[in-house]
């Protein structure tokens, strides 16, 4: 099991420690993302809410890292209000991300939170595929911005 936000905290302490940070990679892939999915499902089915809660907190941290690192930057804050606002502003943010994450943060030991996080991950995967496809089709140097609401 990895330490949540390890690279983000390390970067904040001393940004010169690594030559290349995970979010600076061409495609920041998080191999540990959802490695605990089956463990979480099993813990909920066995009604082991404390174990499920710990696993869920790791899973949601991996989800947050994935989103922020894909935007080529580290996680800057763990303040729920600031963090969810920053995530919602990303051009590939799933719908109603702030409300859904707020629910997960409040009740990580509920099975419905697991379902919500699983759904967020599926949506993010689809939105990232579209985002990367659109990004490749843009002229070099032109940033891809989220559509106006």
CSV table of N, CA and C in Angstrom, one decimal:
chain,number,residue,atom,x,y,z
A,1,UNK,N,0.9,-1.2,0.0
A,1,UNK,CA,0.0,0.0,0.0
A,1,UNK,C,0.9,1.2,0.0
A,2,UNK,N,0.6,2.2,-0.8
A,2,UNK,CA,1.4,3.4,-0.9
A,2,UNK,C,0.9,4.5,0.1
A,3,UNK,N,1.7,5.5,0.3
A,3,UNK,CA,1.4,6.6,1.2
A,3,UNK,C,0.7,7.7,0.4
A,4,UNK,N,-0.6,8.0,0.8
A,4,UNK,CA,-1.3,9.0,0.0
A,4,UNK,C,-0.6,10.4,-0.1
A,5,UNK,N,-0.5,10.9,-1.2
A,5,UNK,CA,0.0,12.3,-1.5
A,5,UNK,C,1.5,12.4,-1.1
A,6,UNK,N,2.2,11.2,-1.1
A,6,UNK,CA,3.6,11.2,-0.8
A,6,UNK,C,4.5,12.1,-1.7
A,7,UNK,N,4.3,12.0,-3.0
A,7,UNK,CA,5.1,12.8,-3.9
A,7,UNK,C,4.7,14.3,-3.8
A,8,UNK,N,3.5,14.6,-3.6
A,8,UNK,CA,3.0,16.0,-3.5
A,8,UNK,C,3.7,16.6,-2.2
A,9,UNK,N,3.7,15.9,-1.1
A,9,UNK,CA,4.3,16.4,0.1
A,9,UNK,C,5.8,16.6,-0.1
A,10,UNK,N,6.4,15.6,-0.7
A,10,UNK,CA,7.9,15.6,-0.9
A,10,UNK,C,8.2,16.8,-1.8
A,11,UNK,N,7.4,17.1,-2.8
A,11,UNK,CA,7.7,18.2,-3.7
A,11,UNK,C,7.5,19.5,-2.9
A,12,UNK,N,6.5,19.6,-2.1
A,12,UNK,CA,6.3,20.8,-1.3
A,12,UNK,C,7.5,21.1,-0.4
A,13,UNK,N,8.1,20.0,0.2
A,13,UNK,CA,9.3,20.2,1.0
A,13,UNK,C,10.5,20.6,0.3
A,14,UNK,N,10.8,20.0,-0.8
A,14,UNK,CA,12.0,20.3,-1.6
A,14,UNK,C,11.8,19.9,-3.1
A,15,UNK,N,11.4,20.8,-3.9
A,15,UNK,CA,11.1,20.5,-5.3
A,15,UNK,C,12.3,20.0,-6.1
A,16,UNK,N,13.5,20.1,-5.6
A,16,UNK,CA,14.7,19.7,-6.3
A,16,UNK,C,15.1,18.2,-6.0
A,17,UNK,N,14.3,17.5,-5.2
A,17,UNK,CA,14.7,16.1,-4.8
A,17,UNK,C,14.7,15.1,-5.9
A,18,UNK,N,13.7,15.3,-6.8
A,18,UNK,CA,13.7,14.4,-8.0
A,18,UNK,C,13.8,15.2,-9.3
A,19,UNK,N,14.5,14.5,-10.3
A,19,UNK,CA,14.6,15.2,-11.6
A,19,UNK,C,13.3,15.3,-12.3
A,20,UNK,N,12.5,14.3,-12.2
A,20,UNK,CA,11.2,14.3,-12.8
A,20,UNK,C,10.2,13.8,-11.8
A,21,UNK,N,9.1,14.6,-11.6
A,21,UNK,CA,8.0,14.2,-10.7
A,21,UNK,C,7.0,13.5,-11.5
A,22,UNK,N,6.1,12.7,-10.8
A,22,UNK,CA,5.1,11.9,-11.5
A,22,UNK,C,4.2,12.7,-12.5
A,23,UNK,N,3.8,13.9,-12.0
A,23,UNK,CA,2.9,14.7,-12.9
A,23,UNK,C,3.7,15.4,-14.0
A,24,UNK,N,5.0,15.3,-14.1
A,24,UNK,CA,5.7,15.8,-15.2
A,24,UNK,C,6.0,14.8,-16.3
A,25,UNK,N,5.6,13.5,-16.0
A,25,UNK,CA,5.7,12.5,-17.1
A,25,UNK,C,4.7,12.8,-18.2
A,26,UNK,N,5.0,12.3,-19.4
A,26,UNK,CA,4.1,12.5,-20.5
A,26,UNK,C,2.6,12.1,-20.2
A,27,UNK,N,2.5,10.9,-19.7
A,27,UNK,CA,1.1,10.5,-19.3
A,27,UNK,C,1.3,9.9,-17.9
A,28,UNK,N,1.0,10.8,-16.9
A,28,UNK,CA,1.2,10.3,-15.5
A,28,UNK,C,0.2,9.1,-15.2
A,29,UNK,N,0.7,7.9,-15.2
A,29,UNK,CA,-0.1,6.8,-14.9
A,29,UNK,C,0.1,6.4,-13.5
A,30,UNK,N,-1.0,6.1,-12.8
A,30,UNK,CA,-0.9,5.7,-11.4
A,30,UNK,C,-1.2,4.2,-11.4
A,31,UNK,N,-0.1,3.4,-11.3
A,31,UNK,CA,-0.3,1.9,-11.3
A,31,UNK,C,-1.1,1.4,-10.1
A,32,UNK,N,-1.1,2.1,-9.0
A,32,UNK,CA,-1.8,1.7,-7.8
A,32,UNK,C,-3.2,2.1,-7.8
A,33,UNK,N,-3.6,2.9,-8.8
A,33,UNK,CA,-5.0,3.4,-8.8
A,33,UNK,C,-6.0,2.2,-8.9
A,34,UNK,N,-6.8,2.1,-7.9
A,34,UNK,CA,-7.8,1.1,-7.8
A,34,UNK,C,-7.2,-0.3,-7.7
A,35,UNK,N,-6.0,-0.4,-7.2
A,35,UNK,CA,-5.5,-1.8,-6.9
A,35,UNK,C,-6.2,-2.4,-5.8
A,36,UNK,N,-6.9,-1.6,-5.0
A,36,UNK,CA,-7.6,-2.1,-3.8
A,36,UNK,C,-9.1,-2.3,-4.0
A,37,UNK,N,-9.6,-2.1,-5.3
A,37,UNK,CA,-11.0,-2.1,-5.6
A,37,UNK,C,-11.7,-3.4,-5.0
A,38,UNK,N,-11.1,-4.6,-5.3
A,38,UNK,CA,-11.7,-5.8,-4.9
A,38,UNK,C,-11.6,-6.0,-3.4
A,39,UNK,N,-10.6,-5.5,-2.8
A,39,UNK,CA,-10.4,-5.5,-1.3
A,39,UNK,C,-11.5,-4.7,-0.7
A,40,UNK,N,-11.8,-3.5,-1.2
A,40,UNK,CA,-12.8,-2.6,-0.7
A,40,UNK,C,-14.2,-3.3,-0.8
A,41,UNK,N,-14.5,-3.8,-2.0
A,41,UNK,CA,-15.8,-4.5,-2.2
A,41,UNK,C,-15.9,-5.7,-1.2
A,42,UNK,N,-14.9,-6.5,-1.0
A,42,UNK,CA,-14.9,-7.6,-0.1
A,42,UNK,C,-15.2,-7.1,1.4
A,43,UNK,N,-14.5,-6.0,1.8
A,43,UNK,CA,-14.6,-5.5,3.1
A,43,UNK,C,-16.1,-5.0,3.3
A,44,UNK,N,-16.7,-4.4,2.4
A,44,UNK,CA,-18.1,-4.0,2.5
A,44,UNK,C,-19.0,-5.2,2.6
A,45,UNK,N,-18.8,-6.2,1.7
A,45,UNK,CA,-19.6,-7.3,1.8
A,45,UNK,C,-19.5,-8.1,3.1
A,46,UNK,N,-18.4,-8.1,3.7
A,46,UNK,CA,-18.2,-8.7,5.0
A,46,UNK,C,-18.6,-7.8,6.2
A,47,UNK,N,-19.0,-6.6,5.8
A,47,UNK,CA,-19.5,-5.6,6.8
A,47,UNK,C,-18.3,-5.2,7.8
A,48,UNK,N,-17.1,-5.1,7.2
A,48,UNK,CA,-16.0,-4.6,7.9
A,48,UNK,C,-15.8,-3.2,7.6
A,49,UNK,N,-16.6,-2.3,8.1
A,49,UNK,CA,-16.6,-0.9,7.8
A,49,UNK,C,-15.4,-0.2,8.1
A,50,UNK,N,-14.7,-0.5,9.2
A,50,UNK,CA,-13.4,0.2,9.5
A,50,UNK,C,-12.3,-0.1,8.5
A,51,UNK,N,-12.2,-1.4,8.1
A,51,UNK,CA,-11.3,-1.7,7.1
A,51,UNK,C,-11.6,-1.1,5.8
A,52,UNK,N,-12.9,-1.1,5.4
A,52,UNK,CA,-13.4,-0.5,4.2
A,52,UNK,C,-13.1,1.0,4.2
A,53,UNK,N,-13.3,1.7,5.3
A,53,UNK,CA,-13.0,3.1,5.4
A,53,UNK,C,-11.6,3.4,5.1
A,54,UNK,N,-10.6,2.7,5.7
A,54,UNK,CA,-9.2,2.9,5.4
A,54,UNK,C,-8.9,2.7,4.0
A,55,UNK,N,-9.4,1.7,3.4
A,55,UNK,CA,-9.2,1.4,2.0
A,55,UNK,C,-9.8,2.5,1.1
A,56,UNK,N,-11.0,2.9,1.5
A,56,UNK,CA,-11.6,4.0,0.7
A,56,UNK,C,-10.8,5.3,0.7
A,57,UNK,N,-10.3,5.6,1.9
A,57,UNK,CA,-9.5,6.8,2.0
A,57,UNK,C,-8.2,6.7,1.1
A,58,UNK,N,-7.6,5.6,1.0
A,58,UNK,CA,-6.5,5.4,0.1
A,58,UNK,C,-7.0,5.5,-1.4
A,59,UNK,N,-8.1,4.9,-1.7
A,59,UNK,CA,-8.6,5.0,-3.1
A,59,UNK,C,-9.0,6.4,-3.5
A,60,UNK,N,-9.7,7.1,-2.6
A,60,UNK,CA,-10.0,8.5,-3.0
A,60,UNK,C,-8.8,9.4,-3.1
A,61,UNK,N,-7.8,9.1,-2.3
A,61,UNK,CA,-6.5,9.9,-2.5
A,61,UNK,C,-5.9,9.6,-3.8
A,62,UNK,N,-5.9,8.3,-4.2
A,62,UNK,CA,-5.4,7.9,-5.5
A,62,UNK,C,-6.2,8.6,-6.7
A,63,UNK,N,-7.5,8.7,-6.5
A,63,UNK,CA,-8.3,9.3,-7.5
A,63,UNK,C,-7.9,10.8,-7.6
A,64,UNK,N,-7.7,11.5,-6.5
A,64,UNK,CA,-7.4,12.9,-6.5
A,64,UNK,C,-6.0,13.1,-7.1
A,65,UNK,N,-5.0,12.3,-6.7
A,65,UNK,CA,-3.7,12.4,-7.3
A,65,UNK,C,-3.8,12.2,-8.8
A,66,UNK,N,-4.6,11.2,-9.3
A,66,UNK,CA,-4.7,11.0,-10.7
A,66,UNK,C,-5.3,12.2,-11.4
A,67,UNK,N,-6.3,12.8,-10.9
A,67,UNK,CA,-6.9,14.0,-11.5
A,67,UNK,C,-5.9,15.1,-11.6
A,68,UNK,N,-5.3,15.4,-10.5
A,68,UNK,CA,-4.4,16.6,-10.4
A,68,UNK,C,-3.1,16.3,-11.2
A,69,UNK,N,-2.5,15.2,-11.1
A,69,UNK,CA,-1.3,14.9,-11.8
A,69,UNK,C,-1.5,14.9,-13.3
A,70,UNK,N,-2.7,14.5,-13.8
A,70,UNK,CA,-3.0,14.6,-15.2
A,70,UNK,C,-3.0,16.0,-15.7
A,71,UNK,N,-3.3,16.9,-14.8
A,71,UNK,CA,-3.2,18.4,-15.1
A,71,UNK,C,-1.8,18.9,-15.0
A,72,UNK,N,-0.8,18.0,-14.8
A,72,UNK,CA,0.6,18.3,-14.8
A,72,UNK,C,1.0,19.2,-13.6
A,73,UNK,N,0.5,18.9,-12.4
A,73,UNK,CA,0.9,19.6,-11.3
A,73,UNK,C,0.6,18.7,-10.0
A,74,UNK,N,1.3,19.1,-8.9
A,74,UNK,CA,1.1,18.4,-7.7
A,74,UNK,C,-0.2,18.8,-7.0
A,75,UNK,N,-0.7,18.0,-6.0
A,75,UNK,CA,-1.8,18.5,-5.2
A,75,UNK,C,-1.2,19.6,-4.3
A,76,UNK,N,-1.9,20.7,-4.3
A,76,UNK,CA,-1.4,21.9,-3.6
A,76,UNK,C,-2.0,22.0,-2.2
A,77,UNK,N,-3.1,21.4,-2.0
A,77,UNK,CA,-3.8,21.6,-0.7
A,77,UNK,C,-4.7,20.4,-0.4
A,78,UNK,N,-4.9,20.1,0.9
A,78,UNK,CA,-5.8,19.0,1.3
A,78,UNK,C,-7.1,19.6,1.9
A,79,UNK,N,-7.2,20.9,1.8
A,79,UNK,CA,-8.4,21.5,2.3
A,79,UNK,C,-9.6,21.1,1.4
A,80,UNK,N,-10.6,20.4,1.9
A,80,UNK,CA,-11.7,19.9,1.1
A,80,UNK,C,-12.3,20.9,0.2
A,81,UNK,N,-12.6,22.1,0.7
A,81,UNK,CA,-13.2,23.1,-0.1
A,81,UNK,C,-12.3,23.6,-1.3
A,82,UNK,N,-11.1,23.9,-1.0
A,82,UNK,CA,-10.2,24.3,-2.0
A,82,UNK,C,-9.8,23.2,-3.0
A,83,UNK,N,-9.7,22.0,-2.5
A,83,UNK,CA,-9.3,20.9,-3.3
A,83,UNK,C,-10.4,20.6,-4.3
A,84,UNK,N,-11.7,20.5,-3.8
A,84,UNK,CA,-12.8,20.1,-4.7
A,84,UNK,C,-13.0,21.2,-5.7
A,85,UNK,N,-12.8,22.5,-5.3
A,85,UNK,CA,-13.0,23.6,-6.3
A,85,UNK,C,-11.9,23.5,-7.4
A,86,UNK,N,-10.7,23.2,-7.0
A,86,UNK,CA,-9.6,23.0,-8.0
A,86,UNK,C,-9.9,21.9,-8.9
A,87,UNK,N,-10.3,20.7,-8.4
A,87,UNK,CA,-10.6,19.6,-9.2
A,87,UNK,C,-11.8,19.9,-10.1
A,88,UNK,N,-12.8,20.5,-9.7
A,88,UNK,CA,-14.0,20.8,-10.5
A,88,UNK,C,-13.6,21.7,-11.7
A,89,UNK,N,-12.6,22.6,-11.5
A,89,UNK,CA,-12.2,23.5,-12.6
A,89,UNK,C,-11.4,22.8,-13.7
A,90,UNK,N,-11.0,21.6,-13.5
A,90,UNK,CA,-10.2,20.9,-14.5
A,90,UNK,C,-11.1,20.6,-15.7
A,91,UNK,N,-10.5,20.7,-16.9
A,91,UNK,CA,-11.4,20.5,-18.1
A,91,UNK,C,-11.9,19.1,-18.3
A,92,UNK,N,-11.4,18.1,-17.5
A,92,UNK,CA,-11.9,16.7,-17.6
A,92,UNK,C,-12.6,16.3,-16.4
A,93,UNK,N,-13.1,17.2,-15.6
A,93,UNK,CA,-13.7,16.8,-14.3
A,93,UNK,C,-15.1,16.2,-14.5
A,94,UNK,N,-15.4,15.1,-13.9
A,94,UNK,CA,-16.7,14.4,-14.0
A,94,UNK,C,-17.8,15.4,-13.5
A,95,UNK,N,-19.0,15.1,-13.9
A,95,UNK,CA,-20.1,16.0,-13.5
A,95,UNK,C,-20.4,15.9,-12.0
A,96,UNK,N,-20.7,17.0,-11.4
A,96,UNK,CA,-21.1,17.1,-10.0
A,96,UNK,C,-20.0,16.5,-9.1
A,97,UNK,N,-18.7,16.7,-9.5
A,97,UNK,CA,-17.6,16.2,-8.8
A,97,UNK,C,-17.5,16.7,-7.3
A,98,UNK,N,-17.8,18.0,-7.1
A,98,UNK,CA,-17.7,18.5,-5.8
A,98,UNK,C,-18.7,17.9,-4.8
A,99,UNK,N,-19.9,17.8,-5.3
A,99,UNK,CA,-20.9,17.2,-4.4
A,99,UNK,C,-20.6,15.7,-4.1
A,100,UNK,N,-20.2,15.0,-5.2
A,100,UNK,CA,-19.9,13.6,-5.0
A,100,UNK,C,-18.7,13.3,-4.1
A,101,UNK,N,-17.7,14.1,-4.3
A,101,UNK,CA,-16.5,13.9,-3.4
A,101,UNK,C,-16.9,14.3,-1.9
A,102,UNK,N,-17.7,15.4,-1.8
A,102,UNK,CA,-18.1,15.8,-0.4
A,102,UNK,C,-18.8,14.6,0.3
A,103,UNK,N,-19.7,13.9,-0.5
A,103,UNK,CA,-20.4,12.8,0.1
A,103,UNK,C,-19.4,11.7,0.5
A,104,UNK,N,-18.4,11.4,-0.4
A,104,UNK,CA,-17.4,10.3,-0.1
A,104,UNK,C,-16.6,10.7,1.1
A,105,UNK,N,-16.2,12.0,1.2
A,105,UNK,CA,-15.4,12.5,2.4
A,105,UNK,C,-16.1,12.3,3.7
A,106,UNK,N,-17.4,12.6,3.6
A,106,UNK,CA,-18.2,12.5,4.8
A,106,UNK,C,-18.5,11.1,5.3
A,107,UNK,N,-18.7,10.2,4.3
A,107,UNK,CA,-19.1,8.8,4.7
A,107,UNK,C,-18.3,7.8,3.9
A,108,UNK,N,-17.0,7.7,4.1
A,108,UNK,CA,-16.2,6.8,3.4
A,108,UNK,C,-16.4,5.3,3.8
A,109,UNK,N,-17.1,5.1,4.9
A,109,UNK,CA,-17.4,3.8,5.4
A,109,UNK,C,-18.7,3.2,4.9
A,110,UNK,N,-19.3,3.9,3.9
A,110,UNK,CA,-20.6,3.5,3.4
A,110,UNK,C,-20.4,2.9,2.0
A,111,UNK,N,-21.1,1.8,1.7
A,111,UNK,CA,-21.0,1.1,0.4
A,111,UNK,C,-21.4,2.0,-0.7
A,112,UNK,N,-22.3,2.9,-0.5
A,112,UNK,CA,-22.7,3.8,-1.6
A,112,UNK,C,-21.6,4.8,-2.0
A,113,UNK,N,-20.7,5.1,-1.0
A,113,UNK,CA,-19.5,5.9,-1.3
A,113,UNK,C,-18.6,5.2,-2.2
A,114,UNK,N,-18.5,3.9,-2.0
A,114,UNK,CA,-17.7,3.0,-2.9
A,114,UNK,C,-18.2,3.1,-4.3
A,115,UNK,N,-19.5,2.9,-4.4
A,115,UNK,CA,-20.2,2.9,-5.7
A,115,UNK,C,-20.0,4.3,-6.4
A,116,UNK,N,-20.1,5.3,-5.6
A,116,UNK,CA,-19.9,6.7,-6.1
A,116,UNK,C,-18.5,6.9,-6.6
A,117,UNK,N,-17.5,6.4,-5.9
A,117,UNK,CA,-16.1,6.6,-6.3
A,117,UNK,C,-15.8,5.7,-7.5
A,118,UNK,N,-16.4,4.5,-7.6
A,118,UNK,CA,-16.2,3.7,-8.7
A,118,UNK,C,-16.8,4.4,-10.0
A,119,UNK,N,-17.9,5.0,-9.8
A,119,UNK,CA,-18.6,5.7,-10.9
A,119,UNK,C,-17.8,6.9,-11.3
A,120,UNK,N,-17.2,7.6,-10.4
A,120,UNK,CA,-16.3,8.8,-10.7
A,120,UNK,C,-15.1,8.3,-11.5
A,121,UNK,N,-14.5,7.2,-11.1
A,121,UNK,CA,-13.4,6.7,-11.8
A,121,UNK,C,-13.7,6.3,-13.2
A,122,UNK,N,-14.8,5.7,-13.4
A,122,UNK,CA,-15.3,5.3,-14.8
A,122,UNK,C,-15.5,6.6,-15.6
A,123,UNK,N,-16.2,7.6,-15.1
A,123,UNK,CA,-16.4,8.8,-15.8
A,123,UNK,C,-15.1,9.5,-16.1
A,124,UNK,N,-14.2,9.6,-15.1
A,124,UNK,CA,-12.9,10.2,-15.4
A,124,UNK,C,-12.1,9.5,-16.5
A,125,UNK,N,-12.1,8.2,-16.5
A,125,UNK,CA,-11.4,7.5,-17.6
A,125,UNK,C,-12.0,7.9,-18.9
A,126,UNK,N,-13.3,8.0,-19.1
A,126,UNK,CA,-13.9,8.4,-20.3
A,126,UNK,C,-13.6,9.8,-20.7
A,127,UNK,N,-13.7,10.7,-19.7
A,127,UNK,CA,-13.5,12.1,-20.0
A,127,UNK,C,-12.0,12.4,-20.3
A,128,UNK,N,-11.1,11.6,-19.7
A,128,UNK,CA,-9.7,11.8,-20.0
A,128,UNK,C,-9.4,11.3,-21.4
A,129,UNK,N,-10.0,10.3,-21.9
A,129,UNK,CA,-9.8,9.8,-23.2
A,129,UNK,C,-10.2,10.9,-24.2
A,130,UNK,N,-11.4,11.5,-24.0
A,130,UNK,CA,-11.8,12.6,-24.9
A,130,UNK,C,-10.9,13.8,-24.8
A,131,UNK,N,-10.5,14.1,-23.5
A,131,UNK,CA,-9.6,15.2,-23.3
A,131,UNK,C,-8.2,15.0,-24.1
A,132,UNK,N,-7.6,13.8,-23.9
A,132,UNK,CA,-6.4,13.6,-24.6
A,132,UNK,C,-6.5,13.6,-26.1
A,133,UNK,N,-7.6,13.1,-26.6
A,133,UNK,CA,-7.9,13.1,-28.1
A,133,UNK,C,-8.0,14.5,-28.6
A,134,UNK,N,-8.7,15.4,-27.8
A,134,UNK,CA,-8.9,16.8,-28.2
A,134,UNK,C,-7.6,17.5,-28.1
A,135,UNK,N,-6.8,17.2,-27.1
A,135,UNK,CA,-5.5,17.9,-26.8
A,135,UNK,C,-4.6,17.6,-28.0
A,136,UNK,N,-4.6,16.4,-28.5
A,136,UNK,CA,-3.7,16.0,-29.6
A,136,UNK,C,-4.1,16.7,-30.9
A,137,UNK,N,-5.4,17.0,-31.1
A,137,UNK,CA,-5.9,17.7,-32.3
A,137,UNK,C,-5.7,19.2,-32.3
A,138,UNK,N,-5.3,19.8,-31.2
A,138,UNK,CA,-5.1,21.2,-31.1
A,138,UNK,C,-3.7,21.6,-31.6
A,139,UNK,N,-3.6,22.8,-32.2
A,139,UNK,CA,-2.3,23.3,-32.6
A,139,UNK,C,-1.3,23.4,-31.4
A,140,UNK,N,-0.1,23.1,-31.7
A,140,UNK,CA,0.9,23.1,-30.6
A,140,UNK,C,0.9,24.5,-29.8
A,141,UNK,N,0.9,24.4,-28.5
A,141,UNK,CA,1.0,25.6,-27.7
A,141,UNK,C,-0.3,26.1,-27.3
A,142,UNK,N,-1.4,25.7,-27.9
A,142,UNK,CA,-2.7,26.2,-27.6
A,142,UNK,C,-3.3,25.4,-26.4
A,143,UNK,N,-3.7,26.0,-25.3
A,143,UNK,CA,-4.2,25.2,-24.2
A,143,UNK,C,-5.6,24.8,-24.4
A,144,UNK,N,-6.0,23.7,-23.8
A,144,UNK,CA,-7.4,23.2,-23.9
A,144,UNK,C,-8.1,23.7,-22.6
A,145,UNK,N,-9.1,24.4,-22.8
A,145,UNK,CA,-9.8,25.0,-21.6
A,145,UNK,C,-11.2,24.4,-21.5
A,146,UNK,N,-11.7,24.4,-20.3
A,146,UNK,CA,-13.1,23.8,-20.1
A,146,UNK,C,-14.1,24.7,-20.8
A,147,UNK,N,-15.2,24.1,-21.2
A,147,UNK,CA,-16.3,24.8,-21.8
A,147,UNK,C,-16.9,25.8,-20.8
A,148,UNK,N,-17.4,26.9,-21.3
A,148,UNK,CA,-18.1,27.9,-20.4
A,148,UNK,C,-19.4,27.3,-20.0
A,149,UNK,N,-19.7,27.5,-18.7
A,149,UNK,CA,-21.0,27.0,-18.2
A,149,UNK,C,-22.2,27.9,-18.6
